[in-house]
Protein backbone atom coordinates (compact mmCIF):
# COMPACT_ATOMS: atom_id res chain seq x y z
CA UNK A 1 0.00 0.00 0.00
CA UNK A 2 1.14 3.50 -0.82
CA UNK A 3 2.60 5.35 2.23
CA UNK A 4 0.29 8.33 1.67
CA UNK A 5 -2.77 6.08 1.57
CA UNK A 6 -1.57 4.27 4.70
CA UNK A 7 -1.18 7.60 6.49
CA UNK A 8 -4.68 8.67 5.43
CA UNK A 9 -6.22 5.40 6.63
CA UNK A 10 -4.35 5.65 9.93
CA UNK A 11 -5.64 9.21 10.37
CA UNK A 12 -9.21 8.05 9.76
CA UNK A 13 -9.05 5.00 12.04
CA UNK A 14 -9.93 6.81 15.31
CA UNK A 15 -13.06 8.24 13.69
CA UNK A 16 -14.09 4.84 12.35
CA UNK A 17 -13.72 3.38 15.84
CA UNK A 18 -15.62 6.28 17.42
CA UNK A 19 -18.47 5.78 14.97
CA UNK A 20 -19.45 2.63 16.88
CA UNK A 21 -20.43 4.76 19.87
CA UNK A 22 -22.00 7.60 17.84
CA UNK A 23 -25.51 6.25 18.26
CA UNK A 24 -27.40 9.55 18.04
CA UNK A 25 -27.68 11.61 14.85
CA UNK A 26 -26.01 14.56 16.61
CA UNK A 27 -23.01 12.44 17.64
CA UNK A 28 -22.68 10.96 14.15
CA UNK A 29 -22.90 14.41 12.54
CA UNK A 30 -20.26 15.76 14.93
CA UNK A 31 -18.01 12.84 14.04
CA UNK A 32 -18.37 13.61 10.32
CA UNK A 33 -17.40 17.23 11.04
CA UNK A 34 -14.38 16.17 13.07
CA UNK A 35 -13.20 13.63 10.49
CA UNK A 36 -13.54 15.97 7.52
CA UNK A 37 -11.77 18.75 9.43
CA UNK A 38 -8.87 16.66 10.71
CA UNK A 39 -5.43 17.02 9.19
CA UNK A 40 -4.20 14.08 7.10
CA UNK A 41 -7.67 12.61 6.56
CA UNK A 42 -8.33 12.32 2.87
CA UNK A 43 -9.97 8.89 2.61
CA UNK A 44 -13.49 8.59 4.02
CA UNK A 45 -15.03 5.44 2.51
CA UNK A 46 -14.44 3.33 5.62
CA UNK A 47 -16.23 5.87 7.81
CA UNK A 48 -19.02 6.23 5.26
CA UNK A 49 -19.70 2.48 5.44
CA UNK A 50 -20.26 2.35 9.21
CA UNK A 51 -23.86 1.70 10.34
CA UNK A 52 -24.19 4.74 12.62
CA UNK A 53 -23.02 7.08 9.88
CA UNK A 54 -25.34 5.41 7.35
CA UNK A 55 -28.19 5.92 9.84
CA UNK A 56 -27.93 9.65 9.08
CA UNK A 57 -29.69 8.86 5.79
CA UNK A 58 -32.97 8.35 7.66
CA UNK A 59 -32.42 11.12 10.22
CA UNK A 60 -33.87 14.60 9.86
CA UNK A 61 -32.74 16.65 6.88
CA UNK A 62 -30.41 18.67 9.10
CA UNK A 63 -28.45 15.54 9.98
CA UNK A 64 -28.81 13.81 6.61
CA UNK A 65 -26.84 16.72 5.11
CA UNK A 66 -23.79 15.48 7.02
CA UNK A 67 -24.02 12.14 5.24
CA UNK A 68 -24.24 13.98 1.92
CA UNK A 69 -21.16 15.99 2.85
CA UNK A 70 -19.25 12.81 3.67
CA UNK A 71 -20.36 11.27 0.36
CA UNK A 72 -19.01 14.31 -1.48
CA UNK A 73 -15.72 14.05 0.40
CA UNK A 74 -15.61 10.31 -0.40
CA UNK A 75 -16.34 10.31 -4.12
CA UNK A 76 -17.70 13.65 -5.15
CA UNK A 77 -16.34 16.44 -7.27
CA UNK A 78 -16.11 20.19 -6.80
CA UNK A 79 -19.21 20.66 -8.96
CA UNK A 80 -21.17 18.37 -6.59
CA UNK A 81 -20.22 20.64 -3.72
CA UNK A 82 -21.03 23.98 -5.35
Coordinates of N, CA and C in Angstrom, one line a residue:
X1 N 0.9 -1.2 0.0 CA 0.0 0.0 0.0 C 0.9 1.2 0.0
X2 N 0.4 2.2 -0.7 CA 1.1 3.5 -0.8 C 1.3 4.2 0.6
X3 N 2.4 4.7 0.9 CA 2.6 5.4 2.2 C 1.6 6.5 2.5
X4 N 1.2 7.2 1.5 CA 0.3 8.3 1.7 C -1.1 7.8 2.0
X5 N -1.5 6.7 1.3 CA -2.8 6.1 1.6 C -2.8 5.5 3.0
X6 N -1.7 4.8 3.3 CA -1.6 4.3 4.7 C -1.7 5.3 5.8
X7 N -1.1 6.5 5.5 CA -1.2 7.6 6.5 C -2.6 8.1 6.6
X8 N -3.3 8.2 5.4 CA -4.7 8.7 5.4 C -5.6 7.7 6.2
X9 N -5.4 6.4 5.9 CA -6.2 5.4 6.6 C -6.0 5.4 8.1
X10 N -4.7 5.6 8.5 CA -4.4 5.7 9.9 C -5.0 6.9 10.6
X11 N -5.0 8.0 9.8 CA -5.6 9.2 10.4 C -7.1 9.0 10.5
X12 N -7.8 8.3 9.7 CA -9.2 8.0 9.8 C -9.6 7.0 10.8
X13 N -8.7 6.1 11.2 CA -9.1 5.0 12.0 C -9.7 5.4 13.4
X14 N -9.2 6.4 14.1 CA -9.9 6.8 15.3 C -11.4 7.2 15.1
X15 N -11.7 7.8 14.0 CA -13.1 8.2 13.7 C -13.9 7.0 13.4
X16 N -13.4 6.1 12.7 CA -14.1 4.8 12.4 C -14.4 4.1 13.6
X17 N -13.5 4.0 14.6 CA -13.7 3.4 15.8 C -14.7 4.1 16.7
X18 N -14.7 5.5 16.7 CA -15.6 6.3 17.4 C -17.0 6.2 16.9
X19 N -17.1 5.9 15.6 CA -18.5 5.8 15.0 C -19.3 4.7 15.6
X20 N -18.7 3.7 16.2 CA -19.4 2.6 16.9 C -20.2 3.2 18.1
X21 N -19.7 4.2 18.7 CA -20.4 4.8 19.9 C -21.3 6.0 19.5
X22 N -21.2 6.4 18.3 CA -22.0 7.6 17.8 C -23.4 7.2 17.5
X23 N -24.2 6.8 18.5 CA -25.5 6.2 18.3 C -26.6 7.3 18.0
X24 N -26.4 8.5 18.3 CA -27.4 9.5 18.0 C -27.0 10.3 16.8
X25 N -28.0 10.8 16.1 CA -27.7 11.6 14.9 C -26.7 12.8 15.1
X26 N -26.9 13.4 16.3 CA -26.0 14.6 16.6 C -24.6 14.1 16.8
X27 N -24.4 13.0 17.4 CA -23.0 12.4 17.6 C -22.4 12.0 16.3
X28 N -23.2 11.4 15.5 CA -22.7 11.0 14.1 C -22.3 12.2 13.3
X29 N -23.2 13.2 13.3 CA -22.9 14.4 12.5 C -21.6 15.1 13.1
X30 N -21.5 15.2 14.4 CA -20.3 15.8 14.9 C -19.0 15.0 14.5
X31 N -19.1 13.7 14.5 CA -18.0 12.8 14.0 C -17.6 13.1 12.6
X32 N -18.6 13.3 11.7 CA -18.4 13.6 10.3 C -17.6 14.9 10.2
X33 N -18.1 15.9 11.0 CA -17.4 17.2 11.0 C -16.0 17.1 11.5
X34 N -15.7 16.3 12.6 CA -14.4 16.2 13.1 C -13.5 15.5 12.1
X35 N -14.0 14.4 11.4 CA -13.2 13.6 10.5 C -12.8 14.4 9.3
X36 N -13.8 15.2 8.7 CA -13.5 16.0 7.5 C -12.7 17.2 7.8
X37 N -12.6 17.6 9.1 CA -11.8 18.7 9.4 C -10.4 18.4 9.9
X38 N -10.2 17.1 10.1 CA -8.9 16.7 10.7 C -7.8 16.7 9.7
X39 N -6.6 17.1 10.1 CA -5.4 17.0 9.2 C -5.1 15.6 8.8
X40 N -4.6 15.4 7.6 CA -4.2 14.1 7.1 C -5.3 13.1 6.8
X41 N -6.6 13.5 7.0 CA -7.7 12.6 6.6 C -8.1 13.0 5.1
X42 N -8.0 12.1 4.3 CA -8.3 12.3 2.9 C -9.1 11.1 2.3
X43 N -9.2 10.1 3.0 CA -10.0 8.9 2.6 C -11.1 8.7 3.6
X44 N -12.3 8.6 3.1 CA -13.5 8.6 4.0 C -14.4 7.4 3.8
X45 N -14.1 6.5 2.8 CA -15.0 5.4 2.5 C -15.3 4.5 3.7
X46 N -14.3 4.2 4.5 CA -14.4 3.3 5.6 C -15.4 3.9 6.6
X47 N -15.3 5.2 6.9 CA -16.2 5.9 7.8 C -17.6 5.9 7.2
X48 N -17.7 6.2 5.9 CA -19.0 6.2 5.3 C -19.8 4.9 5.4
X49 N -19.1 3.8 5.4 CA -19.7 2.5 5.4 C -20.2 2.1 6.8
X50 N -19.9 2.8 7.9 CA -20.3 2.3 9.2 C -21.8 2.5 9.4
X51 N -22.4 1.6 10.2 CA -23.9 1.7 10.3 C -24.4 3.0 11.0
X52 N -23.7 3.5 12.0 CA -24.2 4.7 12.6 C -24.1 6.0 11.7
X53 N -23.1 6.0 10.8 CA -23.0 7.1 9.9 C -24.1 6.9 8.8
X54 N -24.3 5.7 8.3 CA -25.3 5.4 7.3 C -26.7 5.7 7.9
X55 N -26.9 5.6 9.2 CA -28.2 5.9 9.8 C -28.6 7.4 9.7
X56 N -27.6 8.2 9.3 CA -27.9 9.7 9.1 C -28.9 9.8 7.9
X57 N -28.8 8.8 7.0 CA -29.7 8.9 5.8 C -31.2 9.0 6.2
X58 N -31.6 8.3 7.3 CA -33.0 8.3 7.7 C -33.2 9.3 8.8
X59 N -32.2 10.1 9.2 CA -32.4 11.1 10.2 C -33.1 12.4 9.6
X60 N -33.3 13.4 10.4 CA -33.9 14.6 9.9 C -33.0 15.2 8.8
X61 N -33.5 16.1 8.0 CA -32.7 16.7 6.9 C -31.5 17.4 7.4
X62 N -31.6 18.0 8.5 CA -30.4 18.7 9.1 C -29.2 17.7 9.3
X63 N -29.5 16.5 9.8 CA -28.4 15.5 10.0 C -28.1 14.8 8.7
X64 N -29.1 14.5 7.9 CA -28.8 13.8 6.6 C -27.8 14.6 5.7
X65 N -27.8 15.9 5.9 CA -26.8 16.7 5.1 C -25.4 16.4 5.4
X66 N -25.1 15.9 6.7 CA -23.8 15.5 7.0 C -23.4 14.2 6.3
X67 N -24.3 13.3 6.0 CA -24.0 12.1 5.2 C -23.7 12.6 3.8
X68 N -24.5 13.5 3.3 CA -24.2 14.0 1.9 C -22.9 14.6 1.8
X69 N -22.5 15.4 2.8 CA -21.2 16.0 2.8 C -20.1 14.9 2.8
X70 N -20.2 13.9 3.6 CA -19.2 12.8 3.7 C -19.2 12.1 2.3
X71 N -20.3 11.9 1.7 CA -20.4 11.3 0.4 C -19.6 12.1 -0.6
X72 N -19.7 13.4 -0.6 CA -19.0 14.3 -1.5 C -17.5 14.2 -1.2
X73 N -17.1 14.2 0.1 CA -15.7 14.0 0.4 C -15.2 12.7 0.0
X74 N -16.0 11.7 0.0 CA -15.6 10.3 -0.4 C -15.4 10.1 -1.9
X75 N -16.4 10.5 -2.7 CA -16.3 10.3 -4.1 C -16.9 11.4 -5.0
X76 N -17.1 12.6 -4.4 CA -17.7 13.7 -5.2 C -16.7 14.5 -5.9
X77 N -17.2 15.5 -6.6 CA -16.3 16.4 -7.3 C -16.7 17.9 -6.8
X78 N -15.9 18.8 -7.2 CA -16.1 20.2 -6.8 C -17.5 20.7 -7.3
X79 N -17.9 20.2 -8.5 CA -19.2 20.7 -9.0 C -20.4 20.1 -8.1
X80 N -20.2 18.9 -7.5 CA -21.2 18.4 -6.6 C -21.3 19.3 -5.3
X81 N -20.2 19.8 -4.9 CA -20.2 20.6 -3.7 C -20.8 22.0 -3.9
X82 N -20.6 22.6 -5.1 CA -21.0 24.0 -5.4 C -22.4 24.0 -5.9

